[in-house]
């Protein structure tokens, strides 16, 4: 496959951009090789700078639930752009999107738009700290909530992949207020609460971990978290930047019938434009400036282009909930096919899947938390990644990321992915 233009662009990019990318995971450091520069995308397909076509399982890391360049989204953004790109003043569009989300998610009375998932999670813990007048937070090893200082303590996603579990530049003062628990292990959570009574403002988690590979909550875990937060007066924050509007219209809250106190969103609510949001019940959200003393602001928050894109996508999802059934069926088909491909050659593997979030781990153990994920065979994943890439299938360039299906993926695309996995398994078996 000719990727000379990507290689040249990467050379050039590294002169002006740290690592040649604007987000670390894109640099292929976790899988080796030269990152591909994309020219365009449509539906389930990416087209790189050399004209190669790929079946895309990243979908811009989640937003493209209905595929790239979804026509209603493109139309909405074009229309909005003709009226200027930003006003720095309130618009009807932001009211409509806030109304739509609070209508879909019953325990979100009020919501504030920001420009990224990081801003959403940073702001949510500030609200929790302002509301409770407590300082500490609990997060989970391997869970990634963006690059806010309080979260880069054994973060997952890029930080975990790069093998730097806590980032330089985070002060000891900040780190001391972040306590770490193990996902799917209520005992580690209870012990933190008991060791820090009355000082934990918030517990934040990915209700379905997606940044250490896809790791679902075990039965009873989220219920246990909810009751521990109630017992200790701690604000429960569901970070649904990835799962929101993906695993069901109402996200993980609806799927597991658990109500968090605050929820963060991103990705799908902007349909690929920069949007994040945090929301929750009125008494919590009313502490946010200018209705309350907790300060948070953003020049481009509620940007009309981003609001138009999010409105177009969420309106489509609300009017066509069958999408979630179709996506689940397609994802199940892929999961079963991958099992058959690896089993045919006795390749040890574990597949975790919830809805259209799926990850393949090369191990014969269950993957239930960051520790078990890190024990999986990442070298085999690297080989798998490049084998599929050469077959025109673009997986997330890290063993510690969830794959994302879109409803634009056809069964033919899925079968091509399964077949490429089959040839990989055969090659691995006989290597
Ligand atoms: P952003 O600041 O990247 O918009 O969102 C941060 C974030 C917060 N919470 C969750 C659950 C997230 O998954 C993310 C971002 N997800 C990663 C994907 N693993 C972004 C990809 C990247 O860093 O380039």
Short mmCIF file of C-alpha atoms and ligand atoms in Angstrom, two decimals:
data_model
loop_
_atom_site.label_atom_id
_atom_site.label_comp_id
_atom_site.label_asym_id
_atom_site.label_seq_id
_atom_site.Cartn_x
_atom_site.Cartn_y
_atom_site.Cartn_z
CA UNK A 1 0.00 0.00 0.00
CA UNK A 2 1.46 3.37 -1.02
CA UNK A 3 1.51 5.79 1.92
CA UNK A 4 4.24 8.16 0.70
CA UNK A 5 2.14 11.30 1.04
CA UNK A 6 1.35 10.47 4.67
CA UNK A 7 5.03 9.86 5.35
CA UNK A 8 5.97 13.21 3.79
CA UNK A 9 3.24 15.01 5.69
CA UNK A 10 4.37 13.39 8.94
CA UNK A 11 7.94 14.59 8.29
CA UNK A 12 6.63 18.09 7.75
CA UNK A 13 4.24 17.98 10.71
CA UNK A 14 7.01 17.04 13.13
CA UNK A 15 8.78 20.33 12.35
CA UNK A 16 5.89 22.41 13.64
CA UNK A 17 3.70 20.23 15.89
CA UNK A 18 4.91 18.26 18.97
CA UNK A 19 5.23 14.66 17.80
CA UNK A 20 3.65 15.71 14.49
CA UNK A 21 0.14 15.31 15.86
CA UNK A 22 -2.41 17.30 17.80
CA UNK A 23 -3.31 14.39 20.03
CA UNK A 24 -0.77 11.76 21.13
CA UNK A 25 -2.66 8.54 20.34
CA UNK A 26 -2.76 9.52 16.63
CA UNK A 27 1.04 9.21 16.35
CA UNK A 28 0.97 5.38 16.18
CA UNK A 29 3.52 5.21 19.03
CA UNK A 30 1.59 2.31 20.60
CA UNK A 31 1.60 0.23 17.39
CA UNK A 32 4.69 1.50 15.56
CA UNK A 33 4.89 2.74 12.02
CA UNK A 34 4.00 6.08 10.45
CA UNK A 35 0.62 7.63 11.15
CA UNK A 36 -1.72 8.00 8.20
CA UNK A 37 -2.93 11.47 7.29
CA UNK A 38 -6.57 11.49 6.28
CA UNK A 39 -7.95 13.44 3.33
CA UNK A 40 -11.67 12.75 3.68
CA UNK A 41 -14.19 10.31 5.09
CA UNK A 42 -17.69 9.19 4.20
CA UNK A 43 -19.99 6.73 5.97
CA UNK A 44 -17.85 3.91 7.35
CA UNK A 45 -14.82 4.80 5.23
CA UNK A 46 -11.67 6.85 5.62
CA UNK A 47 -9.56 7.95 2.65
CA UNK A 48 -5.92 8.81 3.34
CA UNK A 49 -3.61 11.32 1.66
CA UNK A 50 -2.54 8.62 -0.83
CA UNK A 51 -6.10 7.73 -1.77
CA UNK A 52 -6.20 4.45 0.16
CA UNK A 53 -9.64 3.50 1.54
CA UNK A 54 -10.15 1.99 4.99
CA UNK A 55 -13.08 0.61 6.94
CA UNK A 56 -12.98 2.93 9.96
CA UNK A 57 -13.37 1.62 13.54
CA UNK A 58 -12.35 4.91 15.18
CA UNK A 59 -15.10 7.20 13.91
CA UNK A 60 -13.20 10.21 15.22
CA UNK A 61 -13.05 8.39 18.61
CA UNK A 62 -16.80 8.16 18.95
CA UNK A 63 -18.77 11.02 17.35
CA UNK A 64 -19.53 9.29 14.03
CA UNK A 65 -22.33 7.01 15.28
CA UNK A 66 -24.17 7.32 11.96
CA UNK A 67 -21.02 7.47 9.85
CA UNK A 68 -18.80 10.24 8.54
CA UNK A 69 -20.26 13.23 6.63
CA UNK A 70 -23.79 12.30 7.69
CA UNK A 71 -25.84 14.47 5.29
CA UNK A 72 -28.15 16.16 7.84
CA UNK A 73 -25.09 17.17 9.90
CA UNK A 74 -23.22 18.54 6.89
CA UNK A 75 -26.27 20.50 5.72
CA UNK A 76 -26.81 21.96 9.20
CA UNK A 77 -23.19 23.08 9.53
CA UNK A 78 -23.13 24.62 6.04
CA UNK A 79 -26.32 26.57 6.81
CA UNK A 80 -25.01 27.79 10.17
CA UNK A 81 -21.64 28.81 8.71
CA UNK A 82 -23.32 31.19 6.24
CA UNK A 83 -24.62 33.19 9.23
CA UNK A 84 -21.09 33.63 10.69
CA UNK A 85 -19.10 31.13 12.71
CA UNK A 86 -19.53 32.59 16.19
CA UNK A 87 -21.23 35.49 17.95
CA UNK A 88 -19.95 35.44 21.51
CA UNK A 89 -23.57 35.92 22.47
CA UNK A 90 -26.36 33.44 23.24
CA UNK A 91 -28.25 31.88 20.31
CA UNK A 92 -31.47 29.87 19.88
CA UNK A 93 -29.41 26.85 18.78
CA UNK A 94 -27.82 26.39 22.22
CA UNK A 95 -31.24 26.57 23.88
CA UNK A 96 -32.58 23.95 21.46
CA UNK A 97 -29.68 21.55 22.10
CA UNK A 98 -29.91 22.02 25.88
CA UNK A 99 -33.67 21.42 25.69
CA UNK A 100 -33.19 18.28 23.57
CA UNK A 101 -30.59 16.74 25.90
CA UNK A 102 -32.52 17.53 29.09
CA UNK A 103 -35.61 16.04 27.42
CA UNK A 104 -33.75 12.81 26.54
CA UNK A 105 -31.92 12.48 29.91
CA UNK A 106 -34.46 12.84 32.73
CA UNK A 107 -32.00 13.51 35.58
CA UNK A 108 -30.21 16.29 33.72
CA UNK A 109 -32.25 19.39 34.62
CA UNK A 110 -29.60 21.85 33.42
CA UNK A 111 -26.58 21.54 31.15
CA UNK A 112 -23.62 23.78 30.29
CA UNK A 113 -21.92 23.52 26.89
CA UNK A 114 -18.11 23.64 26.72
CA UNK A 115 -15.62 22.80 23.96
CA UNK A 116 -14.22 19.39 24.85
CA UNK A 117 -14.68 16.40 27.09
CA UNK A 118 -11.72 17.61 29.16
CA UNK A 119 -13.45 20.91 29.87
CA UNK A 120 -16.63 19.05 30.78
CA UNK A 121 -14.95 16.78 33.34
CA UNK A 122 -12.75 19.53 34.80
CA UNK A 123 -15.84 21.68 35.28
CA UNK A 124 -17.92 18.86 36.75
CA UNK A 125 -15.42 18.18 39.53
CA UNK A 126 -15.16 21.91 40.21
CA UNK A 127 -18.95 22.00 40.64
CA UNK A 128 -18.79 19.00 42.98
CA UNK A 129 -16.01 20.63 45.04
CA UNK A 130 -17.84 23.96 45.13
CA UNK A 131 -21.12 22.31 46.12
CA UNK A 132 -19.73 19.98 48.82
CA UNK A 133 -16.86 22.26 49.99
CA UNK A 134 -14.66 19.14 49.93
CA UNK A 135 -11.35 18.75 48.08
CA UNK A 136 -10.70 15.11 47.17
CA UNK A 137 -11.95 13.07 44.22
CA UNK A 138 -11.91 9.37 43.47
CA UNK A 139 -11.13 8.15 39.98
CA UNK A 140 -10.33 4.68 38.64
CA UNK A 141 -7.05 3.33 37.33
CA UNK A 142 -7.16 3.22 33.55
CA UNK A 143 -10.11 5.57 33.29
CA UNK A 144 -9.45 8.63 31.15
CA UNK A 145 -11.32 11.87 31.69
CA UNK A 146 -9.25 14.14 29.47
CA UNK A 147 -6.00 15.91 30.26
CA UNK A 148 -7.11 18.00 33.27
CA UNK A 149 -4.38 17.93 35.97
CA UNK A 150 -6.59 16.11 38.48
CA UNK A 151 -7.08 13.22 36.08
CA UNK A 152 -3.57 12.55 34.80
CA UNK A 153 -2.89 10.17 37.64
CA UNK A 154 -2.62 6.68 36.14
CA UNK A 155 -4.90 7.84 33.33
CA UNK A 156 -5.87 5.42 30.61
CA UNK A 157 -6.03 6.15 26.89
CA UNK A 158 -2.97 8.01 25.55
CA UNK A 159 -1.23 8.37 28.89
CA UNK A 160 -1.54 4.64 29.70
CA UNK A 161 -0.55 3.68 26.18
CA UNK A 162 2.50 5.89 26.37
CA UNK A 163 3.48 4.10 29.56
CA UNK A 164 3.46 7.32 31.65
CA UNK A 165 0.73 6.56 34.14
CA UNK A 166 1.03 10.01 35.74
CA UNK A 167 2.13 12.97 33.60
CA UNK A 168 5.02 15.33 34.47
CA UNK A 169 3.69 18.83 35.12
CA UNK A 170 0.99 17.66 37.50
CA UNK A 171 1.88 19.09 40.91
CA UNK A 172 2.05 17.05 44.09
CA UNK A 173 -0.53 19.47 45.46
CA UNK A 174 -2.98 18.45 42.77
CA UNK A 175 -2.15 14.75 42.84
CA UNK A 176 -2.77 14.50 46.58
CA UNK A 177 -6.45 15.27 46.08
CA UNK A 178 -6.95 12.49 43.55
CA UNK A 179 -7.52 9.04 45.04
CA UNK A 180 -7.28 5.94 42.85
CA UNK A 181 -9.56 2.92 42.99
CA UNK A 182 -9.75 -0.21 40.88
CA UNK A 183 -12.66 -0.63 38.45
CA UNK A 184 -15.02 -3.49 39.25
CA UNK A 185 -13.60 -3.64 42.78
CA UNK A 186 -15.97 -2.08 45.33
CA UNK A 187 -13.67 -2.92 48.21
CA UNK A 188 -10.99 -0.52 46.94
CA UNK A 189 -13.66 2.19 46.73
CA UNK A 190 -15.07 1.60 50.18
CA UNK A 191 -11.59 1.65 51.73
CA UNK A 192 -10.89 5.06 50.17
CA UNK A 193 -14.13 6.46 51.51
CA UNK A 194 -13.46 5.07 54.99
CA UNK A 195 -9.90 6.41 55.00
CA UNK A 196 -11.09 9.87 53.88
CA UNK A 197 -14.43 10.47 55.62
CA UNK A 198 -16.21 13.74 54.77
CA UNK A 199 -13.44 14.84 52.40
CA UNK A 200 -14.40 13.29 49.06
CA UNK A 201 -16.27 15.77 46.85
CA UNK A 202 -16.77 13.52 43.84
CA UNK A 203 -16.31 10.05 42.46
CA UNK A 204 -15.88 10.16 38.68
CA UNK A 205 -15.85 7.13 36.41
CA UNK A 206 -16.45 5.89 32.93
CA UNK A 207 -19.54 3.72 33.58
CA UNK A 208 -18.23 1.54 30.75
CA UNK A 209 -14.46 1.92 30.53
CA UNK A 210 -13.44 2.75 26.98
CA UNK A 211 -9.93 4.17 27.41
CA UNK A 212 -8.21 1.05 28.61
CA UNK A 213 -9.92 -0.95 25.92
CA UNK A 214 -13.65 -1.60 26.37
CA UNK A 215 -14.33 -2.92 29.89
CA UNK A 216 -17.97 -3.20 31.02
CA UNK A 217 -19.00 -2.79 34.68
CA UNK A 218 -19.57 -6.14 36.40
CA UNK A 219 -23.10 -6.82 37.70
CA UNK A 220 -23.76 -4.82 40.85
CA UNK A 221 -20.69 -2.61 40.56
CA UNK A 222 -22.42 0.60 39.48
CA UNK A 223 -25.21 0.03 42.01
CA UNK A 224 -22.52 -0.36 44.69
CA UNK A 225 -20.85 2.89 43.60
CA UNK A 226 -24.20 4.70 43.72
CA UNK A 227 -24.92 3.56 47.27
CA UNK A 228 -21.38 4.35 48.50
CA UNK A 229 -21.70 7.90 47.13
CA UNK A 230 -25.09 8.23 48.88
CA UNK A 231 -23.62 6.86 52.13
CA UNK A 232 -20.70 9.29 52.14
CA UNK A 233 -22.43 12.36 50.66
CA UNK A 234 -20.21 12.34 47.56
CA UNK A 235 -21.26 13.62 44.12
CA UNK A 236 -21.36 10.74 41.61
CA UNK A 237 -20.16 11.85 38.18
CA UNK A 238 -20.73 9.57 35.17
CA UNK A 239 -18.22 10.53 32.52
CA UNK A 240 -20.32 9.70 29.43
CA UNK A 241 -18.15 11.59 26.95
CA UNK A 242 -17.75 8.28 25.12
CA UNK A 243 -20.86 6.30 26.17
CA UNK A 244 -23.37 9.16 26.02
CA UNK A 245 -25.90 8.66 23.17
CA UNK A 246 -23.73 5.70 22.01
CA UNK A 247 -24.66 2.67 24.13
CA UNK A 248 -28.30 3.81 24.14
CA UNK A 249 -30.11 7.09 23.53
CA UNK A 250 -29.91 7.78 27.27
CA UNK A 251 -26.35 6.45 27.49
CA UNK A 252 -25.05 4.25 30.28
CA UNK A 253 -27.47 5.80 32.77
CA UNK A 254 -30.39 4.41 30.76
CA UNK A 255 -28.66 1.12 29.92
CA UNK A 256 -27.92 0.30 33.57
CA UNK A 257 -30.81 2.30 35.06
CA UNK A 258 -28.48 4.17 37.41
CA UNK A 259 -28.79 7.91 37.99
CA UNK A 260 -25.58 9.86 38.51
CA UNK A 261 -25.64 13.33 40.11
CA UNK A 262 -23.65 14.94 37.27
CA UNK A 263 -23.02 13.62 33.75
CA UNK A 264 -20.43 14.74 31.24
CA UNK A 265 -20.84 14.50 27.48
CA UNK A 266 -18.77 15.12 24.35
CA UNK A 267 -18.11 13.48 20.98
CA UNK A 268 -21.60 12.50 19.69
CA UNK A 269 -23.28 15.70 21.00
CA UNK A 270 -21.04 17.68 18.66
CA UNK A 271 -21.18 15.16 15.78
CA UNK A 272 -17.45 15.69 15.27
CA UNK A 273 -17.34 19.43 16.03
CA UNK A 274 -15.72 20.55 19.30
CA UNK A 275 -18.40 20.19 21.97
CA UNK A 276 -18.38 18.97 25.56
CA UNK A 277 -21.07 19.43 28.19
CA UNK A 278 -21.78 18.80 31.85
CA UNK A 279 -25.19 18.66 33.42
CA UNK A 280 -27.22 17.35 36.30
CA UNK A 281 -29.86 18.18 38.82
CA UNK A 282 -30.84 21.80 39.35
CA UNK A 283 -29.42 22.29 42.87
CA UNK A 284 -25.98 21.20 41.67
CA UNK A 285 -25.98 23.09 38.36
CA UNK A 286 -27.25 26.31 39.94
CA UNK A 287 -23.87 26.80 41.64
CA UNK A 288 -22.35 27.46 38.17
CA UNK A 289 -21.64 31.11 37.26
CA UNK A 290 -23.44 33.34 36.62
CA UNK A 291 -26.27 31.70 38.59
CA UNK A 292 -23.84 30.74 41.34
CA UNK A 293 -20.24 31.25 42.53
CA UNK A 294 -18.46 28.36 40.74
CA UNK A 295 -16.70 29.96 37.80
CA UNK A 296 -16.49 28.37 34.35
CA UNK A 297 -16.44 30.12 30.98
CA UNK A 298 -15.55 29.65 27.30
CA UNK A 299 -15.29 31.98 24.31
CA UNK A 300 -16.66 29.42 21.88
CA UNK A 301 -18.93 27.47 24.21
CA UNK A 302 -22.29 26.83 22.50
CA UNK A 303 -20.75 27.66 19.13
CA UNK A 304 -23.50 27.81 16.48
CA UNK A 305 -21.77 25.42 14.05
CA UNK A 306 -21.16 22.84 16.78
CA UNK A 307 -24.68 23.25 18.16
CA UNK A 308 -26.16 22.80 14.66
CA UNK A 309 -24.15 19.63 14.13
CA UNK A 310 -25.10 18.20 17.51
CA UNK A 311 -28.78 19.10 17.06
CA UNK A 312 -28.89 17.41 13.64
CA UNK A 313 -27.33 14.18 14.94
CA UNK A 314 -29.23 13.94 18.23
CA UNK A 315 -32.54 14.76 16.53
CA UNK A 316 -31.90 11.89 14.10
CA UNK A 317 -31.13 9.53 16.99
CA UNK A 318 -34.18 10.58 18.97
CA UNK A 319 -36.45 10.09 15.95
CA UNK A 320 -34.88 6.74 14.95
CA UNK A 321 -34.14 4.72 18.14
CA UNK A 322 -34.04 1.57 15.99
CA UNK A 323 -30.47 2.65 15.16
CA UNK A 324 -29.36 1.26 18.53
CA UNK A 325 -30.90 -2.13 17.77
CA UNK A 326 -29.32 -2.23 14.30
CA UNK A 327 -25.94 -1.20 15.72
CA UNK A 328 -26.13 -3.84 18.44
CA UNK A 329 -26.97 -6.54 15.86
CA UNK A 330 -24.06 -5.50 13.64
CA UNK A 331 -21.66 -5.37 16.60
CA UNK A 332 -22.81 -8.82 17.74
CA UNK A 333 -22.18 -10.14 14.20
CA UNK A 334 -18.64 -8.73 14.27
CA UNK A 335 -17.99 -10.13 17.76
CA UNK A 336 -19.12 -13.64 16.77
CA UNK A 337 -17.13 -13.54 13.54
CA UNK A 338 -13.96 -12.48 15.32
CA UNK A 339 -14.33 -15.31 17.84
CA UNK A 340 -14.64 -17.79 14.95
CA UNK A 341 -11.61 -16.31 13.16
CA UNK A 342 -9.34 -16.56 16.22
CA UNK A 343 -10.75 -19.88 17.46
CA UNK A 344 -10.13 -21.44 14.03
CA UNK A 345 -6.40 -21.19 14.76
CA UNK A 346 -6.44 -21.41 18.55
CA UNK A 347 -5.40 -17.78 19.03
CA UNK A 348 -5.94 -16.84 22.71
CA UNK A 349 -8.19 -13.80 22.86
CA UNK A 350 -10.86 -12.07 24.91
CA UNK A 351 -13.51 -9.79 23.39
CA UNK A 352 -15.32 -7.22 25.53
CA UNK A 353 -18.37 -5.57 24.00
CA UNK A 354 -21.24 -3.36 25.01
CA UNK A 355 -23.40 -2.17 22.13
CA UNK A 356 -21.15 -0.70 19.44
CA UNK A 357 -18.13 -0.42 21.77
CA UNK A 358 -15.86 -3.43 21.37
CA UNK A 359 -12.24 -4.39 22.09
CA UNK A 360 -10.12 -7.44 21.25
CA UNK A 361 -7.46 -8.39 23.83
CA UNK A 362 -4.88 -11.10 23.20
CA UNK A 363 -5.07 -13.08 26.42
CA UNK A 364 -6.92 -16.10 27.74
CA UNK A 365 -7.93 -14.23 30.92
CA UNK A 366 -10.96 -12.05 31.53
CA UNK A 367 -10.18 -8.33 31.17
CA UNK A 368 -12.05 -6.57 33.97
CA UNK A 369 -9.79 -3.67 34.97
CA UNK A 370 -6.60 -1.77 34.08
CA UNK A 371 -4.32 -4.41 35.65
CA UNK A 372 -5.77 -7.26 33.59
CA UNK A 373 -5.79 -5.08 30.45
CA UNK A 374 -2.11 -4.26 30.87
CA UNK A 375 -1.23 -7.96 31.12
CA UNK A 376 -2.58 -8.65 27.63
CA UNK A 377 -0.23 -9.22 24.71
CA UNK A 378 0.21 -5.80 23.09
CA UNK A 379 2.85 -7.12 20.65
CA UNK A 380 0.26 -9.44 19.13
CA UNK A 381 -2.12 -6.48 18.97
CA UNK A 382 0.50 -4.45 17.09
CA UNK A 383 0.85 -7.22 14.49
CA UNK A 384 -2.92 -7.52 14.28
CA UNK A 385 -3.29 -3.74 13.83
CA UNK A 386 -0.85 -3.60 10.92
CA UNK A 387 -2.18 -6.76 9.29
CA UNK A 388 -5.68 -5.28 9.24
CA UNK A 389 -4.40 -1.88 8.12
CA UNK A 390 -2.77 -3.54 5.12
CA UNK A 391 -6.12 -5.21 4.40
CA UNK A 392 -7.87 -1.80 4.45
CA UNK A 393 -9.25 -2.00 7.99
CA UNK A 394 -8.31 0.85 10.34
CA UNK A 395 -8.47 -0.08 14.03
CA UNK A 396 -7.70 2.34 16.87
CA UNK A 397 -3.85 2.43 16.98
CA UNK A 398 -3.65 1.10 20.54
CA UNK A 399 -4.59 -2.08 22.42
CA UNK A 400 -6.04 0.21 25.10
CA UNK A 401 -8.80 1.83 23.12
CA UNK A 402 -12.37 0.83 22.34
CA UNK A 403 -13.33 0.29 18.73
CA UNK A 404 -16.44 2.15 17.56
CA UNK A 405 -18.90 0.85 14.98
CA UNK A 406 -21.20 3.21 13.11
CA UNK A 407 -24.57 2.39 11.64
CA UNK A 408 -22.99 3.14 8.26
CA UNK A 409 -20.92 -0.05 8.57
CA UNK A 410 -22.45 -2.72 6.33
CA UNK A 411 -22.40 -6.46 6.98
CA UNK A 412 -20.00 -6.66 4.03
CA UNK A 413 -17.62 -4.31 5.87
CA UNK A 414 -17.90 -6.46 8.98
CA UNK A 415 -17.26 -9.67 7.02
CA UNK A 416 -14.18 -8.08 5.40
CA UNK A 417 -12.95 -7.27 8.92
CA UNK A 418 -13.64 -10.84 10.04
CA UNK A 419 -11.89 -12.28 6.99
CA UNK A 420 -8.82 -10.07 7.54
CA UNK A 421 -8.76 -11.30 11.15
CA UNK A 422 -8.97 -14.85 9.88
CA UNK A 423 -5.92 -14.41 7.63
CA UNK A 424 -4.11 -12.73 10.54
CA UNK A 425 -4.89 -15.68 12.82
CA UNK A 426 -3.69 -18.17 10.19
CA UNK A 427 -0.47 -16.24 9.69
CA UNK A 428 0.13 -15.94 13.44
CA UNK A 429 -0.52 -19.63 13.99
CA UNK A 430 2.01 -20.63 11.36
CA UNK A 431 4.63 -17.99 12.18
P1 LIG B 1 -11.60 15.38 24.90
O1 LIG B 1 -11.00 16.47 25.79
O2 LIG B 1 -10.53 14.58 24.18
O3 LIG B 1 -12.69 15.89 23.97
O4 LIG B 1 -12.36 14.34 25.86
C1 LIG B 1 -11.64 13.75 26.90
C2 LIG B 1 -12.37 12.49 27.33
C3 LIG B 1 -13.08 12.50 28.51
N1 LIG B 1 -13.76 11.41 28.94
C4 LIG B 1 -13.76 10.26 28.20
C5 LIG B 1 -14.51 9.08 28.71
C6 LIG B 1 -13.05 10.20 26.98
O5 LIG B 1 -13.06 9.05 26.26
C7 LIG B 1 -12.34 11.33 26.53
C8 LIG B 1 -11.52 11.32 25.24
N2 LIG B 1 -11.41 10.07 24.61
C9 LIG B 1 -10.19 9.80 23.87
C10 LIG B 1 -10.39 8.48 23.16
N3 LIG B 1 -9.77 7.43 23.86
C11 LIG B 1 -9.83 10.92 22.94
C12 LIG B 1 -8.84 10.55 21.86
C13 LIG B 1 -7.61 11.41 21.95
O6 LIG B 1 -7.12 11.68 23.07
O7 LIG B 1 -7.12 11.80 20.86
#
